[in-house]
Structures are given as C-alpha cells and as structure tokens.
Tab-separated table of C-alpha atoms in Angstrom:
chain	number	residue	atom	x	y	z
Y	1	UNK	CA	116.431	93.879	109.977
Y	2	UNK	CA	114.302	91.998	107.482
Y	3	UNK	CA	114.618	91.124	103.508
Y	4	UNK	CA	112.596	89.563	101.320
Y	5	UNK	CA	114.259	87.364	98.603
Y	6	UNK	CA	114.459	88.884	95.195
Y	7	UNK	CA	111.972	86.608	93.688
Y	8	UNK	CA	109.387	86.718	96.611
Y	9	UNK	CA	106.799	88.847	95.000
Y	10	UNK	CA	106.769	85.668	91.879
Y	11	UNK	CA	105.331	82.791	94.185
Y	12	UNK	CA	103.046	84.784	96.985
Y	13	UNK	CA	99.806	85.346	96.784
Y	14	UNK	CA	100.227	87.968	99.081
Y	15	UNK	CA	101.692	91.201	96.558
Y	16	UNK	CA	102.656	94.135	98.470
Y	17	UNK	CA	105.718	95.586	100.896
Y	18	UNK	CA	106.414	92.334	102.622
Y	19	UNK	CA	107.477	91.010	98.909
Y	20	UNK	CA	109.282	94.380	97.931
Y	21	UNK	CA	112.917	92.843	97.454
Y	22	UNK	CA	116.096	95.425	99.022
Y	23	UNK	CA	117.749	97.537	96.332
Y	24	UNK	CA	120.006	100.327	96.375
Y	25	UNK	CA	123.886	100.649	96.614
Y	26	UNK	CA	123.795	100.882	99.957
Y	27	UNK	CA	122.331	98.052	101.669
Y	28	UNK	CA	125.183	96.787	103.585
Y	29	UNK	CA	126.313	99.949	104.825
Y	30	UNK	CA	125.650	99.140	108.124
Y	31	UNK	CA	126.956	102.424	109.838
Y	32	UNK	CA	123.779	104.909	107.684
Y	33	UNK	CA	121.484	101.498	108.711
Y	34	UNK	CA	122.759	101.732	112.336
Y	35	UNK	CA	121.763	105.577	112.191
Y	36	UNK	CA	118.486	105.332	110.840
Y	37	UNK	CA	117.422	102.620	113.364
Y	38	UNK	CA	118.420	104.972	116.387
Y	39	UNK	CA	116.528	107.722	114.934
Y	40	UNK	CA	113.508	106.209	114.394
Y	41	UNK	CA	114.119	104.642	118.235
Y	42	UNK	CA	115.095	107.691	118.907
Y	43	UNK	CA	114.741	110.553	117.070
Y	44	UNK	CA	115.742	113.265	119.506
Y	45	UNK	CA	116.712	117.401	118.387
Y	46	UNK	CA	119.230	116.323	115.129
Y	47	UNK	CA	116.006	114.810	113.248
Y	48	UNK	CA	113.457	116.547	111.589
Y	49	UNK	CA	110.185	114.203	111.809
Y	50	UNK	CA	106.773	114.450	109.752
Y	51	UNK	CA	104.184	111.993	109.551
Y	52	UNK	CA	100.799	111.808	107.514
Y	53	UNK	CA	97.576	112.280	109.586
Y	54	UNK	CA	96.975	109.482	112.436
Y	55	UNK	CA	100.297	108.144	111.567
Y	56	UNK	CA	102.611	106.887	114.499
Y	57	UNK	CA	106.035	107.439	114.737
Y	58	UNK	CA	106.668	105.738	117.762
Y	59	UNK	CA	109.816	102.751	117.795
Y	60	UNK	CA	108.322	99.255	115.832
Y	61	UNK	CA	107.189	96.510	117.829
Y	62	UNK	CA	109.353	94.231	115.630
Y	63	UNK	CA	112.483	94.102	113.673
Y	64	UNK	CA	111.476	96.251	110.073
Y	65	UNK	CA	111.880	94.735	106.741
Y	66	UNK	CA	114.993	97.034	104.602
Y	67	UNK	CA	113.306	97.778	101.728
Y	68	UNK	CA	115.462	100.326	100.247
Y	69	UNK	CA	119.264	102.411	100.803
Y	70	UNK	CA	121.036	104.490	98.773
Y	71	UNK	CA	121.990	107.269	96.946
Y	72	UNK	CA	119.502	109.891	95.871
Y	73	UNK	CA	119.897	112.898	94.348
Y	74	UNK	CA	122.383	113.681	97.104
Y	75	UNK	CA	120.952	112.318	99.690
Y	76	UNK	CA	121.574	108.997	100.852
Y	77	UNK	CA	117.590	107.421	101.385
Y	78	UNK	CA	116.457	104.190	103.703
Y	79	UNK	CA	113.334	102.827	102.887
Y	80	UNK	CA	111.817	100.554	106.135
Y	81	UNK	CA	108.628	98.622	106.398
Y	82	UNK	CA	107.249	97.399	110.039
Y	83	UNK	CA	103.680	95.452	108.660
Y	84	UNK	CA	101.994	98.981	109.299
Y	85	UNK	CA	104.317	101.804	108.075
Y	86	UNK	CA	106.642	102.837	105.648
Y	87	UNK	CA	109.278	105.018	106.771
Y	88	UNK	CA	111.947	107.145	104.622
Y	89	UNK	CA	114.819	107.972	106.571
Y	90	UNK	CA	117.535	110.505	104.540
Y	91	UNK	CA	120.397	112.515	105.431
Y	92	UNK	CA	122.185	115.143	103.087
Y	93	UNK	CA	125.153	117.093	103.813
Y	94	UNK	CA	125.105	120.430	105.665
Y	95	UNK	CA	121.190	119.648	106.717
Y	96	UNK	CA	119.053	118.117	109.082
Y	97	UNK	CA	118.414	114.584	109.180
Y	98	UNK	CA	115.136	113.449	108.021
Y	99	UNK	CA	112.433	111.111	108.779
Y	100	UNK	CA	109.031	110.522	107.692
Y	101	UNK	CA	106.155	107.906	108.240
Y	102	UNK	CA	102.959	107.020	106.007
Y	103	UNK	CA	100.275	104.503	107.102
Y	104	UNK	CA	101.189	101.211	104.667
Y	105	UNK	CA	98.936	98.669	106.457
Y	106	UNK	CA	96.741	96.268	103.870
Y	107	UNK	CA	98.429	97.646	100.788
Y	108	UNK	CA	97.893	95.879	97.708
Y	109	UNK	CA	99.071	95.263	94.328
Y	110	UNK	CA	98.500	99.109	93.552
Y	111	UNK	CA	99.117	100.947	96.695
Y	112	UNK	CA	102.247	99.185	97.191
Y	113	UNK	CA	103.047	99.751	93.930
Y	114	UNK	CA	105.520	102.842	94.118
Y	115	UNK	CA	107.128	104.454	97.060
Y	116	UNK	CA	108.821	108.387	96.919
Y	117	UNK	CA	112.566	107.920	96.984
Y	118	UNK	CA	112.904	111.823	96.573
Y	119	UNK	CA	111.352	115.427	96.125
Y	120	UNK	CA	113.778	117.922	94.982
Y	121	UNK	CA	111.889	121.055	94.140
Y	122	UNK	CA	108.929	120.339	91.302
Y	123	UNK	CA	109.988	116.914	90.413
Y	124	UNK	CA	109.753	113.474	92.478
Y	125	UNK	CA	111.733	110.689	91.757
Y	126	UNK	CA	109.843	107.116	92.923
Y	127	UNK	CA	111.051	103.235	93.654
Y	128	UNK	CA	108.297	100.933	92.067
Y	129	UNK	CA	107.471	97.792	93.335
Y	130	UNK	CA	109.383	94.610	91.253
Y	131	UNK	CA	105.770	93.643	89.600
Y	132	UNK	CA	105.686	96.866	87.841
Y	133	UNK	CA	106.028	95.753	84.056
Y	134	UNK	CA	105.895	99.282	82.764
Y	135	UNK	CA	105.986	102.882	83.408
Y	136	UNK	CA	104.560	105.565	81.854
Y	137	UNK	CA	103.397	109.027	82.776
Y	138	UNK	CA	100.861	111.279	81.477
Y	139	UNK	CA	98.843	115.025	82.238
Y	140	UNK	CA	95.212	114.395	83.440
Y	141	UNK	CA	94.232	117.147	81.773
Y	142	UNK	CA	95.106	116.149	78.531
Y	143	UNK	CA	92.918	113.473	78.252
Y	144	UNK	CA	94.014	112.859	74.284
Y	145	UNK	CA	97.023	112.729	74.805
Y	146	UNK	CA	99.174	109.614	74.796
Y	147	UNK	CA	100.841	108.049	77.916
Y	148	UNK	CA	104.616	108.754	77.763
Y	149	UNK	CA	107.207	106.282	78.765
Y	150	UNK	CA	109.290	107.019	81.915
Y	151	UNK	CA	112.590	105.570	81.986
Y	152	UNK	CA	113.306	103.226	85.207
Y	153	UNK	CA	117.014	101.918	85.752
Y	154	UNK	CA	117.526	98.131	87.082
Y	155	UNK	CA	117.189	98.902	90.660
Y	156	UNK	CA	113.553	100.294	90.300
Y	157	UNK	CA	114.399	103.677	90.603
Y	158	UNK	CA	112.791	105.928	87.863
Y	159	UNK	CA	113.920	109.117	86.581
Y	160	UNK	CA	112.290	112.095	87.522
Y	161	UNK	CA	108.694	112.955	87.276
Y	162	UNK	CA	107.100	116.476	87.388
Y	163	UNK	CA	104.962	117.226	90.213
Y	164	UNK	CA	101.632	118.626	90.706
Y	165	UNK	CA	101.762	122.513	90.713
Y	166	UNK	CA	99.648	123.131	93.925
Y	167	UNK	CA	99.831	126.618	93.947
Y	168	UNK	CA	100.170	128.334	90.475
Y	169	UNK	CA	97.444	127.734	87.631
Y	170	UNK	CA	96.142	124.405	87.570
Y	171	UNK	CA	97.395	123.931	83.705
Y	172	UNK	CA	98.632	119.883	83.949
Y	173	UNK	CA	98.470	117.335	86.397
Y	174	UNK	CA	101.527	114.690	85.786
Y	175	UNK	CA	100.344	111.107	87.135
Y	176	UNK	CA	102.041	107.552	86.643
Y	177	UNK	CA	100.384	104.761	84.542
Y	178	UNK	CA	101.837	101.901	85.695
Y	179	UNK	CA	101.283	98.551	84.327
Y	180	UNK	CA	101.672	95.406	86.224
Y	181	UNK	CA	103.350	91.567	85.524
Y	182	UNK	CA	101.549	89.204	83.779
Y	183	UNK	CA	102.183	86.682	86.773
Y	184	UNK	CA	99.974	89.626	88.401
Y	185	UNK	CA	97.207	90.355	86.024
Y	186	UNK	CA	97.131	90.537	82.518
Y	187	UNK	CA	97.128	94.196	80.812
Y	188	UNK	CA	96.540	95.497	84.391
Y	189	UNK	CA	97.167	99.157	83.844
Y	190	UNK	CA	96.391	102.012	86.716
Y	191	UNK	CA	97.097	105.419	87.835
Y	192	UNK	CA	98.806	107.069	90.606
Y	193	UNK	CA	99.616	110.572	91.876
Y	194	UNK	CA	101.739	112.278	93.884
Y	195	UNK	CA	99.832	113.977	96.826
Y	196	UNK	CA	102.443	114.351	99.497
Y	197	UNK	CA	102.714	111.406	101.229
Y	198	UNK	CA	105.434	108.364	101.049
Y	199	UNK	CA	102.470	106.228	99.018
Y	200	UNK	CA	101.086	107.610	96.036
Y	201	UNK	CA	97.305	107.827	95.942
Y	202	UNK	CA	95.651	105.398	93.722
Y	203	UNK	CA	92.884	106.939	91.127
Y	204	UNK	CA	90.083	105.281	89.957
Y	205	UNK	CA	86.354	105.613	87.874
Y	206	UNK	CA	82.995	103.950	88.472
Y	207	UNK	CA	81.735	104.493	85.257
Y	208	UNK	CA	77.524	105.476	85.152
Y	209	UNK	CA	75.058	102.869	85.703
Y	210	UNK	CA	73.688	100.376	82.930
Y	211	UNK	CA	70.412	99.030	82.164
Y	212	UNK	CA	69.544	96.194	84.717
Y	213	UNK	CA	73.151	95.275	85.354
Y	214	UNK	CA	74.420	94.967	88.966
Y	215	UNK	CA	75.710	97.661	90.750
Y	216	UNK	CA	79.488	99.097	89.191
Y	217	UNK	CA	82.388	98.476	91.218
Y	218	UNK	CA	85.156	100.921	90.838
Y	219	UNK	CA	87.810	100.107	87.935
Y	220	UNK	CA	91.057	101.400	86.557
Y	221	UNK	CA	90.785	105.139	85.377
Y	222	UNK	CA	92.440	104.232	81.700
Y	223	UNK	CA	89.193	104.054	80.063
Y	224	UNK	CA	88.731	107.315	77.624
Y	225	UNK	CA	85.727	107.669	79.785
Y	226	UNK	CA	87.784	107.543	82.684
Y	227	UNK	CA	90.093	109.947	81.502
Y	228	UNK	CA	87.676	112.617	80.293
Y	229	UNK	CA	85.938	112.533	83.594
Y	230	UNK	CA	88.853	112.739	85.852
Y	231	UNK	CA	90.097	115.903	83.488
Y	232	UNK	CA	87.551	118.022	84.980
Y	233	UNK	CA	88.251	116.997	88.555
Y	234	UNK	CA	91.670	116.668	88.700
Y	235	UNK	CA	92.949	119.920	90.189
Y	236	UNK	CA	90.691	119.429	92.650
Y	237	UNK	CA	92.897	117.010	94.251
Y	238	UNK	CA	94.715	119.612	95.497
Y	239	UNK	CA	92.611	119.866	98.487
Y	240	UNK	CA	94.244	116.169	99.636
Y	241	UNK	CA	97.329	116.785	99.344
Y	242	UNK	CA	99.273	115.575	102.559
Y	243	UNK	CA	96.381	114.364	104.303
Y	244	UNK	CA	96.535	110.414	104.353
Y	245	UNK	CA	94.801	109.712	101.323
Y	246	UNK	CA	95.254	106.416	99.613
Y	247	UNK	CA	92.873	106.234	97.458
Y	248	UNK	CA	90.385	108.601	95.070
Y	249	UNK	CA	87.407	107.224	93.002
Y	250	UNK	CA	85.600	109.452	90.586
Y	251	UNK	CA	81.419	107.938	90.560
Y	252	UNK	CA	79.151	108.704	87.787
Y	253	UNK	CA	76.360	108.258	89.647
Y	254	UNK	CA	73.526	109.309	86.839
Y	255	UNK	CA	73.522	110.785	83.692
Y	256	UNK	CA	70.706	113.140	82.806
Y	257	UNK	CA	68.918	114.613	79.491
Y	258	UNK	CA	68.627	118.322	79.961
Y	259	UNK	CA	65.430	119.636	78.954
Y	260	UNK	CA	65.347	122.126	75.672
Y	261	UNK	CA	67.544	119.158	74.093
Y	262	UNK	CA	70.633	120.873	75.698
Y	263	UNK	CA	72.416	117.906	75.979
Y	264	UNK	CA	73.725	115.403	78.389
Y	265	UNK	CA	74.704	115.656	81.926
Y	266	UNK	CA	76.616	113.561	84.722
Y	267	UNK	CA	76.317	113.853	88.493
Y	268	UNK	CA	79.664	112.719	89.873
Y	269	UNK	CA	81.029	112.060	93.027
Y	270	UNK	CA	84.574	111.349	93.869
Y	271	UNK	CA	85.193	109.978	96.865
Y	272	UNK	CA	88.756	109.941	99.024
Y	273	UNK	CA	89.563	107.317	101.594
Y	274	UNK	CA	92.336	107.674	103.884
Y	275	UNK	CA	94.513	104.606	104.769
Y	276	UNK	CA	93.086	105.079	108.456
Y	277	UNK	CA	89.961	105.149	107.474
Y	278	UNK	CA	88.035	108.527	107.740
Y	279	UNK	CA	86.817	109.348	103.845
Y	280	UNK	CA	85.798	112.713	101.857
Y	281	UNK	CA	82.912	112.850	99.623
Y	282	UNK	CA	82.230	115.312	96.631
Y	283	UNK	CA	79.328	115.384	94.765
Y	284	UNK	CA	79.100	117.526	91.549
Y	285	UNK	CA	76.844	118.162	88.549
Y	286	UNK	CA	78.769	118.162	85.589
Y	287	UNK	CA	77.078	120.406	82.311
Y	288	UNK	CA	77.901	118.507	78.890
Y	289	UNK	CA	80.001	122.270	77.646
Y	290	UNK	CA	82.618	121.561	80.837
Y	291	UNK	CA	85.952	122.484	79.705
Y	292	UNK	CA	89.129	120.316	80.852
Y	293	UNK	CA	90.205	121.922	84.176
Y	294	UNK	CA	86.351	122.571	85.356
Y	295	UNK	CA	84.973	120.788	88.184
Y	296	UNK	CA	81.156	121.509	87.547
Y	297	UNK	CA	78.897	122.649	89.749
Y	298	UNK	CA	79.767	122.133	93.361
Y	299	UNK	CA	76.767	120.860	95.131
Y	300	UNK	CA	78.433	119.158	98.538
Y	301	UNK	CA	81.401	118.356	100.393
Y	302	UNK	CA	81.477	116.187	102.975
Y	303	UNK	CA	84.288	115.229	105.357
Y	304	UNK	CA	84.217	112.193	107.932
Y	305	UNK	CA	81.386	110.487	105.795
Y	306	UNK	CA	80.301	107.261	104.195
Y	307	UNK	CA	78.628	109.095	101.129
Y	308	UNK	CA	79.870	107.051	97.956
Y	309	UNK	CA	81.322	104.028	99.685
Y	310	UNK	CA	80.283	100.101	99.428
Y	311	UNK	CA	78.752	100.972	103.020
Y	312	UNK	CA	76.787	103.635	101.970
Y	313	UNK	CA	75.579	103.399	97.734
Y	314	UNK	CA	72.623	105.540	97.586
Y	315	UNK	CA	72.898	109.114	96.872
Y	316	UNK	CA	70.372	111.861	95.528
Y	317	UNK	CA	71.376	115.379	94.750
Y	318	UNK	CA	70.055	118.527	93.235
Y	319	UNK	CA	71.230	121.641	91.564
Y	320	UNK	CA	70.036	124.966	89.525
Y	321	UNK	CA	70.286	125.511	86.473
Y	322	UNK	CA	69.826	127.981	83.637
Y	323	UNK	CA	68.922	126.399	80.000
Y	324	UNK	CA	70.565	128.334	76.932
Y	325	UNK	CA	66.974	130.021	76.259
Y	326	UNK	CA	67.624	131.349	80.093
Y	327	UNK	CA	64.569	129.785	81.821
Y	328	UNK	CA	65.556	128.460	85.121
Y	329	UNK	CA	65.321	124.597	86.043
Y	330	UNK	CA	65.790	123.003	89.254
Y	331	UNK	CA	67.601	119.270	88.380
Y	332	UNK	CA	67.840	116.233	90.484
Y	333	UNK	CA	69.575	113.008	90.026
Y	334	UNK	CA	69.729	109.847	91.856
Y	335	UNK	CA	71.651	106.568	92.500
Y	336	UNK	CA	70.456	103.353	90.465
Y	337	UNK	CA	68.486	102.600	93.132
Y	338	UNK	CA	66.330	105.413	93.037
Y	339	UNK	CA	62.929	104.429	91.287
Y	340	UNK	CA	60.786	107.895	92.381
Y	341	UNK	CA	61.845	111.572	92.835
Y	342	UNK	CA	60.091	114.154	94.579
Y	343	UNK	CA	60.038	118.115	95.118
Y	344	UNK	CA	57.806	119.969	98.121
Y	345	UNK	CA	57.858	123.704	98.711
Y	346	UNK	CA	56.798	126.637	96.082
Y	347	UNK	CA	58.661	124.026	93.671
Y	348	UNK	CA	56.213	121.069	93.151
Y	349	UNK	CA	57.126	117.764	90.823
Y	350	UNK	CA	56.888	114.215	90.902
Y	351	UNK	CA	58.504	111.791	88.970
Y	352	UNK	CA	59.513	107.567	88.154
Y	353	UNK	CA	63.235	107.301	87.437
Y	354	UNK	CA	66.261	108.281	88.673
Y	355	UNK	CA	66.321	112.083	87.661
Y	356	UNK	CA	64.481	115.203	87.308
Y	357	UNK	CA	63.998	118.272	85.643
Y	358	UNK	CA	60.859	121.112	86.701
Y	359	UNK	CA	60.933	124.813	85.497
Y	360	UNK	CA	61.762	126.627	89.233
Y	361	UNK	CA	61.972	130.386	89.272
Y	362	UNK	CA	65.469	131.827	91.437
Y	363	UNK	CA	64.592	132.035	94.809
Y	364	UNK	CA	61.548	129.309	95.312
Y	365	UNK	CA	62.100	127.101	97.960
Y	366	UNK	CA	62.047	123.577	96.801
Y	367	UNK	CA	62.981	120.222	99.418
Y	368	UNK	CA	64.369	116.895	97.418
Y	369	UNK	CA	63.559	113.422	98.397
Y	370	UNK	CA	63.324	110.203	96.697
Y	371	UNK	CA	62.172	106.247	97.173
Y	372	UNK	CA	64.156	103.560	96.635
Y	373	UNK	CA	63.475	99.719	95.492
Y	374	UNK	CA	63.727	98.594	98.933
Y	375	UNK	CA	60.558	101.126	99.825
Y	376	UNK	CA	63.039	102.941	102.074
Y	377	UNK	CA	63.118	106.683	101.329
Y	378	UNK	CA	66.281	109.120	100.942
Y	379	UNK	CA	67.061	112.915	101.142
Y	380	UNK	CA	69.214	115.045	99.132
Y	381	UNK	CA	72.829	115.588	100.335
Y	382	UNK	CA	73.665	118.920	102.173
C-alpha cells in the first residue's frame, strides 16, 4: 500500500490524489488496513457496497495509495486511491461494514480538492486536499451574503457542514469555497457541493458573451455575477444528486432586451459532466423579475448530449412570453456565433443578431432556425 510524502503536492506539477499525503490516527493500524483490503478483494455478504454510475468495484490492478484512516464520528474511515478510484471503506459498531467507490481518474487541482470522510444525518464532514489554503462555506441562495469560515483541524479534516435538503423546501443550498496555495495559484478561489458521491462536484459560470472578444471559457463561480446566476439554479441540482457528476457549469449564453422596455433577459444553460463522460444539458430563459430559488423558464433538457460543451458551442433556443401590457411575444436567443435568426409557420420574422423578439398570438405555430459565421445553419433545441 502506497503513500505519498507529506510535501509531495509542493514540488509536482501534477496536483491531485497521487500527491494527497496519509493522515488520520490510524494509519498504522494494520489489522482495520488488512480488513479493508480483503473487502474490497473481496467483499462477500458482511459488506454493504455502493458505487456511483459506471463505477467498478472490482479488486485494483495495483497496490492503492492510503490516503486516509481514522476515526470519524464513530466510525473508523479508510480512504484508498488506485489511479482511477477513490474508495471509502468504514466500519461502526453494531452495523454493517461499508464500502463505496467514485470514479477519481484525471482529477485536478479542484476535483481532488476534498473527499467525504462522513455523512451522519444532514451534515457531511470532508478531508481537503493539503493545497487547500482556506475554507469557507456559504448558501447559494443567498447570493449577498458573505462566505463563512469553516474550521479545519491539522489533519485536514473539517468540522461539519450542512447538507443540501433534497427533499423538503429548497430554502438554502450550503456549498464550500475553498481557496487554494499560492504555490498553486494565486487568490484561486472555487466552489464545491455535496451531491452524493465520494468527490464533490465542482461549480462553475461562463459569464455572457462580449463585444468581439473570443469565445468565454468557463471560470470560478465567485464572481457576484456568478453568484446571482447560480441562485436561481441551484436547487435544481437536485436532479444530480448521486449520479457521477463531477462537474456543473452555469452558461449565459445571450442576454436579450425585452420589447415594451421590460428589461433584461439571460438564456442560460448549465451543463453537467459526469467523470465517465456522458453529460446533461439545461437550457433556460431567465426573466430579469426571477426571484432567488427560480429556475426560469424551462425550455429543454437533454441527457447523453454534447449541448454546451467545447465539442459542441452553438446553441439557439426559443420561448413564450407575455409582456406586462399582456401581449404575447415569441423570443429567441442564440450563441455568439449566431449572426441571423429566423421564424417560419403562422409566426413570420427575420432578423441580424443573436436574438429575437416578434408579437406571436398563443397557439401559432412558429419553427426557429438560425445562420452562423461559418454559413452553416442551426435549429432550435428540443
């Protein structure tokens, strides 16, 4: 069994699990090692054995790095890496063994940055990576609200943190802000949330496209921008939770003028990607009056797609909508690329740009498309 040196993570240009130094009070007992080795080899009818989607939880090919063992709220924990998988192996008195796998292959300095040590009812308690410089925590739907500081002891196991309520009203949604080493990245700050799985998923923002700059790459979501946006989506991460996600990126594709001056709009689409690859795109219009907690206007969601990824960056969408003096628009927006929108059907329009507005009584049938720089045309999501 494998372990880094304490200082690893300080002179590698490699940062994630295969620099994690061992911790806990328990890494030489080798008699809870010895056990958790057999199980995994061996699991058999004393362990209870979950895994997140299109993980394996087969025996590793190779000896696995000890990343982790101790005592956890009454439990004592093993943390192993084999170059692909993190696996949490725990045992508490009077109850079943346990032992549970998450995909942990190409981490990086974000998605290796905190593992789940322990869930004990509505609270999870994490071990964060040695290049975390700070930890803080803060409710996504409290957008002006300040970040709050979350204790972590010595052996980079924090205190307790609240967990989502997935079932109740959506009224908070607790998330780490986690700020990384200088001998990392200067005031590198980023969020993570609990969804289920060993990892945390790592959140993100692409913020909305600027006058002839290059196409945005997804940043940090610490931005007040990022903040506000991910406010209105956030409870809608509650349909990920346990499936393999490790990452979720929140695109502000367009922004749009609504006509009769009633303000601006955003058409957003947040896009999850699994750490074995498969990815879920959601594309919503989002009405300048949104409260905190209010995902917009649903317009598509799409499972198993490229939608909103670096291998597939054009998007157009459309959506109804009724101005304050009641008169019924149809809207559509498209990606910077977009330089002409169309509308066929008993809805006609035709318009330079990258979004539209046209007066379109309820019930008219009205089919989106739109031409890009390239000359190459594009239809609306469904």
């Amino acid at each position: 069994m494998g372990r880094a040196p304490g200082t690893a993570w300080q002179s590698s240009s490699r940062i994630d699990f295969t620099v994690w130094p061992v911790r806990g009070s328990l890494v030489d007992d080798q008699a809870l090692l010895g056990r958790a080795l057999r199980a995994w080899a061996r699991p058999g009818t004393a362990v209870q054995v979950s895994a997140a989607p299109r993980t394996g939880t087969g025996p590793t090919a190779a000896p696995p790095q000890l990343l982790y063992a101790g005592r956890v709220d009454d439990a004592d924990v093993v943390l192993l890496y084999d170059g692909e998988r993190v696996v949490r192996y725990a045992e508490t008195t009077g109850q079943q063994a346990e032992l549970a796998f998450s995909r942990a292959d190409n981490a990086d300095v974000t998605t290796a940055a905190a593992l789940v040590l322990s869930r004990t009812g509505s609270r999870t308690r994490f071990l964060f990576a040695p290049w975390v410089a700070e930890s803080t925590t803060r409710d996504l739907l409290a957008p002006d609200s300040p970040a709050r500081p979350l204790h972590v002891g010595d052996d980079g196991v924090s205190d307790v943190v609240a967990r989502p309520d997935l079932t109740g009203p959506c009224s908070n949604w607790p998330v780490l802000q986690l700020r990384s080493s200088e001998r990392i990245a200067e005031k590198h700050a980023f969020l993570l949330t609990d969804l289920g799985d060993l990892s945390p998923v790592h959140l993100t923002y692409t913020p909305p496209p600027g006058g002839g700059v290059p196409a945005r790459q997804p940043r940090e979501a610490t931005s007040t921008a990022a903040l506000v946006s991910w406010s209105h989506t956030a409870c809608t991460l509650r349909s990920s939770v346990g499936g393999g996600v490790r990452s979720v990126n929140n695109w502000v594709f367009a922004e749009q003028q609504l006509p009769e001056n009633a303000g601006q709009a955003e058409w957003l689409c947040s896009r999850a990607d699994t750490w074995n690859g498969p990815g879920r795109a959601v594309v919503r219009f989002q009405p300048p009056t949104t409260a905190a907690r209010e995902p917009g206007t649903l317009i598509v969601d799409a499972r198993d797609t490229s939608y909103c990824s670096r291998f597939n960056q054009h998007i157009l969408a459309d959506a109804r909508w009724s101005a304050p003096s009641g008169a019924s628009y149809l809207l559509a927006a498209g990606s910077r690329a977009v330089t002409r929108i169309t509308v066929t059907g008993q809805v006609r329009a035709d318009t330079t740009g990258t979004t539209l507005a046209v007066k379109a009584p309820p019930g008219q049938s009205a089919e989106i498309g739109a031409v890009l720089s390239t000359g190459r045309t594009l239809g609306a999501v469904h």
